[in-house]
Short mmCIF file of C-alpha atoms and ligand atoms in Angstrom, two decimals:
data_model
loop_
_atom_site.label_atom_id
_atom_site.label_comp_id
_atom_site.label_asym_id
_atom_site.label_seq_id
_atom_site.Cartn_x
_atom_site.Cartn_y
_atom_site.Cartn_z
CA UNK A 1 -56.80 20.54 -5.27
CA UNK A 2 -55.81 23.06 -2.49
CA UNK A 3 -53.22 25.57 -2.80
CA UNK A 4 -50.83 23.63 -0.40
CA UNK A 5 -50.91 20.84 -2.82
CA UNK A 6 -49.75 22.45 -5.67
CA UNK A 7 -46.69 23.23 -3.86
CA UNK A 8 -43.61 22.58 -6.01
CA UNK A 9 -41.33 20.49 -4.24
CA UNK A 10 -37.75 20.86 -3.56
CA UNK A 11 -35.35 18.46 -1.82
CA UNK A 12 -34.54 19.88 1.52
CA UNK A 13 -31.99 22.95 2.26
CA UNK A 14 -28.58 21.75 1.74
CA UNK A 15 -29.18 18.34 0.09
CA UNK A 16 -29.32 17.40 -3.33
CA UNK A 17 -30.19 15.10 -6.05
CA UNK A 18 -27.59 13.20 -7.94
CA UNK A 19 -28.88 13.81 -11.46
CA UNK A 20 -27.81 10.83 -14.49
CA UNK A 21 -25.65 13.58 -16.19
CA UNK A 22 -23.76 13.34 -12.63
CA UNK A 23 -23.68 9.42 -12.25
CA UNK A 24 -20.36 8.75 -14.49
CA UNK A 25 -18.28 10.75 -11.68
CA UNK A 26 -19.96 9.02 -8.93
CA UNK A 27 -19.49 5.67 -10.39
CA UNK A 28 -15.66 6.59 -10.98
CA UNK A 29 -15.34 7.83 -7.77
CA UNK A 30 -16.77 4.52 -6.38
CA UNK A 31 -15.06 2.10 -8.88
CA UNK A 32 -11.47 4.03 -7.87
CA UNK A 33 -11.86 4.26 -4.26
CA UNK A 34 -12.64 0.16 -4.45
CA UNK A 35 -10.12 -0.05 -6.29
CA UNK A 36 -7.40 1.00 -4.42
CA UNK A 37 -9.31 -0.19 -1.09
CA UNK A 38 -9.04 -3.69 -2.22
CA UNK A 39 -5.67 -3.43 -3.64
CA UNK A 40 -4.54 -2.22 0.20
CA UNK A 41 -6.20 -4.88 1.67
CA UNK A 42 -9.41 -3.11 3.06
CA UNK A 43 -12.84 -4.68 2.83
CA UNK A 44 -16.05 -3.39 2.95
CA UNK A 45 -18.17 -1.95 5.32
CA UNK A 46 -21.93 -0.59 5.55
CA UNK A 47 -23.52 0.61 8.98
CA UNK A 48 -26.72 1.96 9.06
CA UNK A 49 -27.34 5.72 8.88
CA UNK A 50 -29.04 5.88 12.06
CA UNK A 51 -26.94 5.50 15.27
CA UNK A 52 -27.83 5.76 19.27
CA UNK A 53 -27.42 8.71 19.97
CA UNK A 54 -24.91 7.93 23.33
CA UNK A 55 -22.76 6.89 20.75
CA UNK A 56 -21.13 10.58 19.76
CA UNK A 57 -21.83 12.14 23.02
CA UNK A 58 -19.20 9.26 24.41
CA UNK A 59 -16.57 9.06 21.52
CA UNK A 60 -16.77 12.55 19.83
CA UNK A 61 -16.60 14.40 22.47
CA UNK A 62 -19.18 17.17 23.38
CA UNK A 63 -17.35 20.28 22.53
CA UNK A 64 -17.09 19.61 19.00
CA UNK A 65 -18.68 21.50 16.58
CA UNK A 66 -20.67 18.28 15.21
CA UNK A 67 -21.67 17.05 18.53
CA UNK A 68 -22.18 20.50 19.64
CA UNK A 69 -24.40 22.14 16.80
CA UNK A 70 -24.90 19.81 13.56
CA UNK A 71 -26.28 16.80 14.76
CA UNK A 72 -29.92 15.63 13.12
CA UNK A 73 -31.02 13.90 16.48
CA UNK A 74 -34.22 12.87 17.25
CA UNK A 75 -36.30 10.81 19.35
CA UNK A 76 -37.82 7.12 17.66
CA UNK A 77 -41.41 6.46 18.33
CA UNK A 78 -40.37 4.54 21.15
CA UNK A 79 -38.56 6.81 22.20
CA UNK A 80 -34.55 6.07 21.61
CA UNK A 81 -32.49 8.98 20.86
CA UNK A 82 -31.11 8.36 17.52
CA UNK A 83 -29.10 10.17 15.44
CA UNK A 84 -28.22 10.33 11.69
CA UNK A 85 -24.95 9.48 11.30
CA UNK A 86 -22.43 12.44 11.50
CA UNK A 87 -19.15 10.67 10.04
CA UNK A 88 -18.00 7.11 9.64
CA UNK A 89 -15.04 6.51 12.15
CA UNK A 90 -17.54 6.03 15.35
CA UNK A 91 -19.92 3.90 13.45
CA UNK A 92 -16.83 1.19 12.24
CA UNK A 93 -15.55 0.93 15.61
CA UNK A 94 -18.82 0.34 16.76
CA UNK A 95 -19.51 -2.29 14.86
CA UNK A 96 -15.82 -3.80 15.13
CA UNK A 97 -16.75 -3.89 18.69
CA UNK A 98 -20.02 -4.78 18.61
CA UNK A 99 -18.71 -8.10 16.04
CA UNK A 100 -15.88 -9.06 18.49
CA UNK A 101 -13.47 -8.48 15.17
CA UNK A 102 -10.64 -8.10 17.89
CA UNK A 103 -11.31 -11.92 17.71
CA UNK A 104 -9.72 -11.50 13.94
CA UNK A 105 -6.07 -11.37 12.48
CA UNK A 106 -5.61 -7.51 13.54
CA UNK A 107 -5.28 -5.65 12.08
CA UNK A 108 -8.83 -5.41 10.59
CA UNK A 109 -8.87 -2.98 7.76
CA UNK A 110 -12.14 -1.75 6.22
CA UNK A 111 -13.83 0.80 3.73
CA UNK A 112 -16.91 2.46 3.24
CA UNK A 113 -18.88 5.16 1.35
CA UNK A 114 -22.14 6.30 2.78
CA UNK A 115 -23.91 9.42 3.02
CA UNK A 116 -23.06 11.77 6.08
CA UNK A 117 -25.46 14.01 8.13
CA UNK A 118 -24.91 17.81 9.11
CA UNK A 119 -26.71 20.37 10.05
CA UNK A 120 -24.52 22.80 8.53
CA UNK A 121 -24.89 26.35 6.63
CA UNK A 122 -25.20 25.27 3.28
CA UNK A 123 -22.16 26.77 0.74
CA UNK A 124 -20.20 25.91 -2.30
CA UNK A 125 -19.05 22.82 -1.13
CA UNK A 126 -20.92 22.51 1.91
CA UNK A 127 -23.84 20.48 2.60
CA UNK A 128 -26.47 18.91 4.50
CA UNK A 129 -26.09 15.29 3.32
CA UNK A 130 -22.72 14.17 1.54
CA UNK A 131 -20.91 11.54 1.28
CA UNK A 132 -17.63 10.00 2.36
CA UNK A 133 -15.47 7.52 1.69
CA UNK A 134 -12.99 6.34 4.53
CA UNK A 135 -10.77 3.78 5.08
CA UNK A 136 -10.02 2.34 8.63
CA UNK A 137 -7.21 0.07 10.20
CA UNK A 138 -8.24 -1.27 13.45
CA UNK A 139 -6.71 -3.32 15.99
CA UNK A 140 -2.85 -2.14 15.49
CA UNK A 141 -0.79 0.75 16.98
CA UNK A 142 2.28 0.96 14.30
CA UNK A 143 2.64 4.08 12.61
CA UNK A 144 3.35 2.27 9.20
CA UNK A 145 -0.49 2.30 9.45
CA UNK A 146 -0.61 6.15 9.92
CA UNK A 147 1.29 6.50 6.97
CA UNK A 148 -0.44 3.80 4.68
CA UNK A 149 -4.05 5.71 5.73
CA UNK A 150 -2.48 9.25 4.77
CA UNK A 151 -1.36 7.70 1.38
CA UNK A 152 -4.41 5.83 0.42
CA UNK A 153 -6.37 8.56 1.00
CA UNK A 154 -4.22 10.69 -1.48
CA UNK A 155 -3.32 7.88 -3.79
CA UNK A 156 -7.57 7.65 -4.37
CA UNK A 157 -7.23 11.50 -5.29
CA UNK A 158 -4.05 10.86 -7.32
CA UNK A 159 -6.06 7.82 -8.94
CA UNK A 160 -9.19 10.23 -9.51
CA UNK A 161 -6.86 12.55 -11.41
CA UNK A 162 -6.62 15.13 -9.65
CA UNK A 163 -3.89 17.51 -9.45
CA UNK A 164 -2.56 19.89 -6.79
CA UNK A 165 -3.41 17.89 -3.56
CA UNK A 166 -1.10 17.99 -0.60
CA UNK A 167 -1.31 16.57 2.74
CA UNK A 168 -0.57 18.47 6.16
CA UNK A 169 0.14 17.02 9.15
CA UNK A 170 0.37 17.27 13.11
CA UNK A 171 0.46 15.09 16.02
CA UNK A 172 -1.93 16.17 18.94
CA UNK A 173 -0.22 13.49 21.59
CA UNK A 174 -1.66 11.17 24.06
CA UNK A 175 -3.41 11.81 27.27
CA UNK A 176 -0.12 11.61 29.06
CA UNK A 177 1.49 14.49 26.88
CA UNK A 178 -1.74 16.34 25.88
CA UNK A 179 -2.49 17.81 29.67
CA UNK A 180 0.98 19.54 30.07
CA UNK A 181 0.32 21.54 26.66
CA UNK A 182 -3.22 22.33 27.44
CA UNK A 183 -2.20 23.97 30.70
CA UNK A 184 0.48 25.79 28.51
CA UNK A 185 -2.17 27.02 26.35
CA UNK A 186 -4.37 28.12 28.69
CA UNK A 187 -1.72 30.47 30.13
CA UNK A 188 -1.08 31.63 26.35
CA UNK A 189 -4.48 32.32 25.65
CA UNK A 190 -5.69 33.43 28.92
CA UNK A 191 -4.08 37.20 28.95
CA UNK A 192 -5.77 37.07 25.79
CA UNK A 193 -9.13 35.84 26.20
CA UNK A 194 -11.02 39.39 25.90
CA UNK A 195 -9.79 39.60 21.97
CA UNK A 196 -11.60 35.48 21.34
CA UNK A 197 -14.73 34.97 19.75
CA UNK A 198 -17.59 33.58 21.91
CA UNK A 199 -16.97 30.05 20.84
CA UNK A 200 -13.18 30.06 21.77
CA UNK A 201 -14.28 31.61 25.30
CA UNK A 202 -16.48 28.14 25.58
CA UNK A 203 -13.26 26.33 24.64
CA UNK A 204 -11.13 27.40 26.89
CA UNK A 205 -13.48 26.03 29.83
CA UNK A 206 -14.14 22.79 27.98
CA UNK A 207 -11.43 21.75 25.24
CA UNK A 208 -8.42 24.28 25.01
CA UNK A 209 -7.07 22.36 22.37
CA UNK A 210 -9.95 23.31 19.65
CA UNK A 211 -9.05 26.89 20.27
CA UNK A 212 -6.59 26.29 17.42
CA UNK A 213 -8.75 24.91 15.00
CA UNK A 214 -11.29 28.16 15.10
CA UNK A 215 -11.77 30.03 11.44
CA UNK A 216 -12.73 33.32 13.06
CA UNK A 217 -9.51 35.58 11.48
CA UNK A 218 -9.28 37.63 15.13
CA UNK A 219 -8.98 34.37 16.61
CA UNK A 220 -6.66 32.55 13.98
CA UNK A 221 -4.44 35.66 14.18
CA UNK A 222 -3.76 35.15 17.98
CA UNK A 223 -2.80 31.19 17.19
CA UNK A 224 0.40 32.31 15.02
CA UNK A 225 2.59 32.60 18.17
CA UNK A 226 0.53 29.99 20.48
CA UNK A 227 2.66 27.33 21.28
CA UNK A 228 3.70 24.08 19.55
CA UNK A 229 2.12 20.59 20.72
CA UNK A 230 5.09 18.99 18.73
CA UNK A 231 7.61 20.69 21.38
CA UNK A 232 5.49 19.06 23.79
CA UNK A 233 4.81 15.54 23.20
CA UNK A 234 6.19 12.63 25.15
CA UNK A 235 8.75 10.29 23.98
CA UNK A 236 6.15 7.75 22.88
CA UNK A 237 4.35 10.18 20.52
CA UNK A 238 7.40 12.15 19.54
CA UNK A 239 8.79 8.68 18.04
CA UNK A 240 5.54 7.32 16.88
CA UNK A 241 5.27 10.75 14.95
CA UNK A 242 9.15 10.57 13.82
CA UNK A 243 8.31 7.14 12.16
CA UNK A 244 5.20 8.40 10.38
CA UNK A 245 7.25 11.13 8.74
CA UNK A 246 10.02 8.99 8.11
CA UNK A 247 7.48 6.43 6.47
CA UNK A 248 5.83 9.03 4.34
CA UNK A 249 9.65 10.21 3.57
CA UNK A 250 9.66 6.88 1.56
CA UNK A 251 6.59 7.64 -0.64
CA UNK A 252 6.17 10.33 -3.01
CA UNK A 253 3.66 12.16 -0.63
CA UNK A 254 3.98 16.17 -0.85
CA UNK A 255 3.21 16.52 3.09
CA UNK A 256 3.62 19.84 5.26
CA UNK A 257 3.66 20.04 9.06
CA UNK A 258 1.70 22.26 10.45
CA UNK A 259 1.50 22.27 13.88
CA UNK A 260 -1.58 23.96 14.66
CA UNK A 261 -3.52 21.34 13.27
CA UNK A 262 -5.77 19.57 15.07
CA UNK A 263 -9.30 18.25 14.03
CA UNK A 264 -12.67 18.56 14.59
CA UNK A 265 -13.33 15.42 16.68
CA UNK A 266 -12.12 14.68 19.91
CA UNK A 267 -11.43 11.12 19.98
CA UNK A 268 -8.01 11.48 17.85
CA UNK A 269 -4.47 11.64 19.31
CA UNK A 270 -0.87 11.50 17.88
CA UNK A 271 -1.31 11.54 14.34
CA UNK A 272 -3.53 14.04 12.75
CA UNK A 273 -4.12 14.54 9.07
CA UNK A 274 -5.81 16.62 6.47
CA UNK A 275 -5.65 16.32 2.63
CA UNK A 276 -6.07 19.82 0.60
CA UNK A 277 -6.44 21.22 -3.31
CA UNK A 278 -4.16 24.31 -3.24
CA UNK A 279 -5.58 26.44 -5.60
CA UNK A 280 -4.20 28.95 -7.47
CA UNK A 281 -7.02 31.98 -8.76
CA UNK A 282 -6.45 34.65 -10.85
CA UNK A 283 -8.31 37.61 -9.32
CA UNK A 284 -8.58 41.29 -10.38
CA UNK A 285 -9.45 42.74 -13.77
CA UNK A 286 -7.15 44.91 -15.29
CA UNK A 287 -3.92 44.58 -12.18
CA UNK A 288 -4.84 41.23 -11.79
CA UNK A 289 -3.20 38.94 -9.00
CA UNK A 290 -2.30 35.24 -7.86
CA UNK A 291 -4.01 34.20 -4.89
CA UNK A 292 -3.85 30.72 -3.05
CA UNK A 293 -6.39 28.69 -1.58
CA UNK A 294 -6.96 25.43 0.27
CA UNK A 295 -9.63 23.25 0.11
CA UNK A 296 -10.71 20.48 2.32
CA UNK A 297 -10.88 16.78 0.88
CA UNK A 298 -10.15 14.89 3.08
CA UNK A 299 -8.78 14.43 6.45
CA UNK A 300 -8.53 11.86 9.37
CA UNK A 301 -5.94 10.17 11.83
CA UNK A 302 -5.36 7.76 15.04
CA UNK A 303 -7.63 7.39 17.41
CA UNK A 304 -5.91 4.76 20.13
CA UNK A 305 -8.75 6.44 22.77
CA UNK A 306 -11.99 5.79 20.98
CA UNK A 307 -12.90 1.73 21.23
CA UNK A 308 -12.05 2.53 25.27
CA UNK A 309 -14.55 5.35 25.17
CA UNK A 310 -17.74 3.22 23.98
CA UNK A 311 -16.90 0.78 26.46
CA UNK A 312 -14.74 -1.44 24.57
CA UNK A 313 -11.24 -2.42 25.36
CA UNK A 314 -7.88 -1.26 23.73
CA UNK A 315 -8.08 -0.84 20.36
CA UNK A 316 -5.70 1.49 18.50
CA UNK A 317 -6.83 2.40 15.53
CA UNK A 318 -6.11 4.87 12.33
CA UNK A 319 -8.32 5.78 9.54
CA UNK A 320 -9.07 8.63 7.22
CA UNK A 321 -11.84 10.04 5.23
CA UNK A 322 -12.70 11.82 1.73
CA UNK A 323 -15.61 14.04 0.87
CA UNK A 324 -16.85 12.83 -2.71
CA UNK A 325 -19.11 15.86 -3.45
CA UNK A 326 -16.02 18.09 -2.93
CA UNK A 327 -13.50 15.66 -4.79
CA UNK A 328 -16.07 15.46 -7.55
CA UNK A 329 -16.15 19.17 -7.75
CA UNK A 330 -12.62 18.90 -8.72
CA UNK A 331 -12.54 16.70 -11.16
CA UNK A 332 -15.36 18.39 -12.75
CA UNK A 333 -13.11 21.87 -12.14
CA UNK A 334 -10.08 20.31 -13.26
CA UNK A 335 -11.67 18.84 -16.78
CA UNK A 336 -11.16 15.46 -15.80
CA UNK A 337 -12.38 12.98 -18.30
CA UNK A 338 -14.56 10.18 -17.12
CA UNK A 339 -16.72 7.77 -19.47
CA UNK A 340 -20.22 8.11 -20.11
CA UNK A 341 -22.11 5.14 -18.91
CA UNK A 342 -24.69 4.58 -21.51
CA UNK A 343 -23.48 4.37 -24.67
CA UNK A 344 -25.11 2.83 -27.21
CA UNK A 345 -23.99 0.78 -30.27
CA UNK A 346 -27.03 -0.24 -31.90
CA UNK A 347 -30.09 0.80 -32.16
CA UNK A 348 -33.23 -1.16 -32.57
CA UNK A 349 -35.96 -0.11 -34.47
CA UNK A 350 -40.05 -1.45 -34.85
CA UNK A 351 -42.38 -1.25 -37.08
CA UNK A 352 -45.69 -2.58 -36.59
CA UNK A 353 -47.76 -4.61 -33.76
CA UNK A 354 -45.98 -7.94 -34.85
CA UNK A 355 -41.90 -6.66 -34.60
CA UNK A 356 -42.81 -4.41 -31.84
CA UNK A 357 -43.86 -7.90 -30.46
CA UNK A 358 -40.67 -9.21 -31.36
CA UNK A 359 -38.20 -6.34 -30.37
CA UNK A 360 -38.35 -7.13 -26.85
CA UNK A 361 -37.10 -10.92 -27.44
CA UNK A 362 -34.75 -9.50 -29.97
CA UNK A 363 -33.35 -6.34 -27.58
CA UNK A 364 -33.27 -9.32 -24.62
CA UNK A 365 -30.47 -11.51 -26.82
CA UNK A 366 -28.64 -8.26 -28.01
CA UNK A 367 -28.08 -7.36 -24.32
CA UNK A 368 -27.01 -10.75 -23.08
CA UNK A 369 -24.36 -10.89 -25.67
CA UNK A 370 -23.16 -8.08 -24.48
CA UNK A 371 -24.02 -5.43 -26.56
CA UNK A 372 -25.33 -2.19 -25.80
CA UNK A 373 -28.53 -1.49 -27.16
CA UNK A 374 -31.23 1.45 -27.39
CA UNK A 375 -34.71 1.93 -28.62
CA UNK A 376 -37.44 4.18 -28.51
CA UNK A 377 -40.26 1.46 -28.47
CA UNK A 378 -43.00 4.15 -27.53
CA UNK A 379 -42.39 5.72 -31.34
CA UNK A 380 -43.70 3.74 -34.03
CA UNK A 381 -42.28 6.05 -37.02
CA UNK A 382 -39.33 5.17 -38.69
CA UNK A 383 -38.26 8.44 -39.07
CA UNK A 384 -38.42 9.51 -34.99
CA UNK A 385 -36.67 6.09 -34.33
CA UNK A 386 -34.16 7.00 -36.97
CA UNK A 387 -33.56 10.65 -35.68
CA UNK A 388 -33.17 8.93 -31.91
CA UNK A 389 -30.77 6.70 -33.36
CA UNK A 390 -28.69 9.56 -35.11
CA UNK A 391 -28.97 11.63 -31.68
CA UNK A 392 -27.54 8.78 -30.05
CA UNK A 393 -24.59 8.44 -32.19
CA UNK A 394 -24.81 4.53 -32.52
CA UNK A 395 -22.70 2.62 -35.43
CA UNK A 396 -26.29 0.52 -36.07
CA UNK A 397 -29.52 0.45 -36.51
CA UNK A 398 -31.56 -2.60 -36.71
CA UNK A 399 -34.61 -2.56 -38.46
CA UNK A 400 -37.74 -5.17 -37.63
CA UNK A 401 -40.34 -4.17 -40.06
CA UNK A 402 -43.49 -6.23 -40.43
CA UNK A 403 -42.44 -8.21 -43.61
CA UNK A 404 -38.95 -9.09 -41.85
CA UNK A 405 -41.07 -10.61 -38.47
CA UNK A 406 -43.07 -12.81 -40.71
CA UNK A 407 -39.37 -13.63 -42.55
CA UNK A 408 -37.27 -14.24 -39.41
CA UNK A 409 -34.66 -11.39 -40.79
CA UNK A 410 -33.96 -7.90 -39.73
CA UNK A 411 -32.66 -5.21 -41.51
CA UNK A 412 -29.00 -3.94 -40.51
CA UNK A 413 -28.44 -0.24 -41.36
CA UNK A 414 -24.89 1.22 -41.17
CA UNK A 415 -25.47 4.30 -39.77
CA UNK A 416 -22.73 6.54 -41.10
CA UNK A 417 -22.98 4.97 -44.86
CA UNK A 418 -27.00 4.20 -45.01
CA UNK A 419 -26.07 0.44 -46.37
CA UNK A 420 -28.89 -1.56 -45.45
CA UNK A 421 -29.04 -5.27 -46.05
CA UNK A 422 -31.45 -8.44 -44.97
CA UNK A 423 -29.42 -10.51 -42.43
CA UNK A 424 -31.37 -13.73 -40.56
CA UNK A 425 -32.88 -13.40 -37.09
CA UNK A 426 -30.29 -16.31 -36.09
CA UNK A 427 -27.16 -14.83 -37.68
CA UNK A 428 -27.44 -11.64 -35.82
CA UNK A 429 -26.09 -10.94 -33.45
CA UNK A 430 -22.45 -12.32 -34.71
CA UNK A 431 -22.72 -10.06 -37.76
CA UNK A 432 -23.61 -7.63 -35.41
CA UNK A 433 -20.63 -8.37 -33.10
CA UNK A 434 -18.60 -8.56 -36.81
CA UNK A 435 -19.31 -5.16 -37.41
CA UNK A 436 -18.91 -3.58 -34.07
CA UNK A 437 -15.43 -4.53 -34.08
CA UNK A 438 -14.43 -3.25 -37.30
P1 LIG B 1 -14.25 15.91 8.37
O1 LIG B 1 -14.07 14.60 9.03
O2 LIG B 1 -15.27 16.78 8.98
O3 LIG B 1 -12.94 16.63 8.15
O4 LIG B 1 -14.79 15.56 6.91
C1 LIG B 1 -14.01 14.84 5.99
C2 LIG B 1 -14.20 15.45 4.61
O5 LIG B 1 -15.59 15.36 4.25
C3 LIG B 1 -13.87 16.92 4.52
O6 LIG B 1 -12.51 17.14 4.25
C4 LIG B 1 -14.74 17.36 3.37
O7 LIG B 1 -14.12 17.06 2.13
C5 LIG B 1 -15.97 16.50 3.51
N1 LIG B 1 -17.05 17.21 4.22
C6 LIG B 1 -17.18 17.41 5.55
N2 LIG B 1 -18.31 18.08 5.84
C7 LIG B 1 -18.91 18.30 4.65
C8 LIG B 1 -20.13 18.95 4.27
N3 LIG B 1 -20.96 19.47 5.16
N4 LIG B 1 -20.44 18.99 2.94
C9 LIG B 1 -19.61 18.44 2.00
N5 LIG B 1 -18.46 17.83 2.32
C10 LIG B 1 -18.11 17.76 3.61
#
């Protein structure tokens, strides 16, 4: 063996395995999300990871950050330019489009949860390859629809457990409204474009707009007194936007305006929406002191432009979008308590070539009436299946010795008292059922 091929193996920078310790959150986060998708009217939706490339350099716009730097694009042996999918939103309307769903009852509300691609820095929280859950309503322009999106996506959370989350919220206007501000914040910025990091400079030339959403602290500082796309929208938006407030007035949703929101694709306008954990954390030894964070969950919002971009023809359009790694974080954070997913009742023990023989049969019928079984076929001493069983915490053990094969009984062991009696293969599984609900 060379040297290269004793190389120990890791999964790539910024991706990572989901372990089976890990799998009862994912499966809750699943199960919930489907719940409350369903009960809301959305169905499901898979695309394929892999998309044309043309496809975000027409909808997401090319000065975003995704588009810009964190796209895994590459070239297929024949030569398309494809690209791992960056976030869901382009990928439903392509395929709404692509299906002639405008053909439907609109509107056309779907779900998904599939893995996401960026090439991104990799931090707490931050990865490669995660994995979102969003839910999309196509095909109508009320802003009832704004609202239901923003409260799905926090009733999930709520649903999850989790505690803390708030919702802020902006409206970045139309393209009849959105030029008049962007000229407005141009002349804001420009007498101040010497103090802007490198990547606001770029903005200002390409997308103005995203100068407000930059994390650089010299930058964020200057967008305290930039002016307000809210005091700037047209009728249209200001009323769609009045309505979505109004709408969210009537649910229980803890929402904040904050007018410099905007988000980091370009194929939204009106309403814009992220959903955050405030934090509170105790920092400091011995003068110790409250400080508040936000983090990220979720976010989304309308995007009336996008179908017409691809080619398509009008279709307004709202949706919204969790990250599971980061909402799982917080349930793990905030002690949430989710059920294991294997969890034995009875155990099943063999001894010798005949019941080992038999145990499979005998494991096969325990399952299909339901119960939950375990074994450790690969041991043949009573004593190592016994100390599994114990490990495992299960109520029973079931004992197949060679003399009980040849008798058509099994032993039934109560595990906490050590009882053991002879029951007959064909009574079982109800005794077993008997006991298991006592
Ligand atoms: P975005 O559309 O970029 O706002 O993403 C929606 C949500 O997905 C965010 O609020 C995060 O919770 C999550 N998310 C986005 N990018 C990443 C990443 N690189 N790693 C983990 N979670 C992410």
């Amino acid at each position: 063996m060379t040297a290269k091929a004793k190389k120990q193996f890791q999964a790539p920078k910024g991706t990572f395995d989901i372990l089976p310790e890990d799998q009862k959150y994912w499966e809750k986060v699943r199960k919930v999300i489907k719940h409350v998708a369903i009960g809301y009217g959305f169905e499901r939706i898979d695309t394929p990871a892999i998309e044309s490339s043309d496809l975000y350099a027409l909808s997401a716009g090319e000065t975003t950050d995704v588009v810009e730097k964190q796209m895994y694009t590459f070239k297929s042996r024949g030569g398309d330019p494809l690209t791992l999918r960056p976030e869901g939103t382009i990928s439903v309307m392509r395929s709404f489009l692509e299906h002639g769903m405008q053909q439907l009852p609109q509107p056309v509300k779907l779900y998904y949860m599939a893995p996401m691609f960026r090439y991104e820095q990799p931090q707490a929280g931050r990865y490669r390859q995660h994995h979102q859950a969003g839910f999309e309503v196509l095909g109508d322009q009320d802003p009832i629809y704004d609202a239901q999106v923003i409260y799905v996506c926090l009733l999930a959370g709520e649903e999850l457990g989790l505690k803390n989350l708030s919702v802020e919220i902006n409206s970045i206007g139309c393209s009849k409204c959105r030029p008049a501000y962007r000229s407005q914040l141009l002349r804001y910025y420009r007498s101040r474009t010497a103090k802007l990091c490198k990547d606001c400079k770029r903005r200002m030339k390409k997308n103005p707009l995203r100068l407000l959403d930059c994390k650089e602290e010299k930058c964020q500082q200057m967008h305290v007194n930039a002016p307000n796309l809210i005091d700037h929208l047209c009728q249209e938006c200001h009323d769609h936007f009045k309505l979505v407030l109004e709408y969210l007035d009537e649910t229980s949703i803890p929402y904040v305006l904050n007018s410099h929101l905007v988000r980091g694709f370009d194929y939204y306008t009106k309403t814009v929406f992220e959903v955050f954990l405030e934090d509170e954390h105790v920092e400091g030894g011995s003068e110790k002191s409250h400080q508040r964070s936000k983090l990220a969950l979720g976010g989304g919002g309308r995007y009336d432009n996008l179908a017409k971009a691809l080619g398509g023809k009008d279709v307004p359009a709202v949706g919204g979008s969790l990250g599971m790694e980061r909402i799982i974080g917080v349930m793990k954070k905030q002690d949430v308590k989710v059920p294991t997913l294997f969890k034995p009742e009875v155990f099943l023990i063999q001894l010798g070539a005949l019941s080992k023989k038999k145990s499979l049969r005998l494991f096969e019928d325990l399952r299909k009436a339901g119960i939950v079984v375990a074994e450790s076929f690969g041991k043949d001493s009573i004593k190592a299946q016994l100390r599994s069983a114990d490990r495992l915490g299960v109520k029973i053990s079931l004992i197949l010795g060679q003399k009980e094969a040849i008798d058509g009984v099994v032993l039934l062991r109560e595990m906490d008292s050590g009882v053991q009696e002879s029951v007959e293969l064909e009574k079982i599984i109800k005794v077993v059922k008997d006991r298991l609900k006592k």
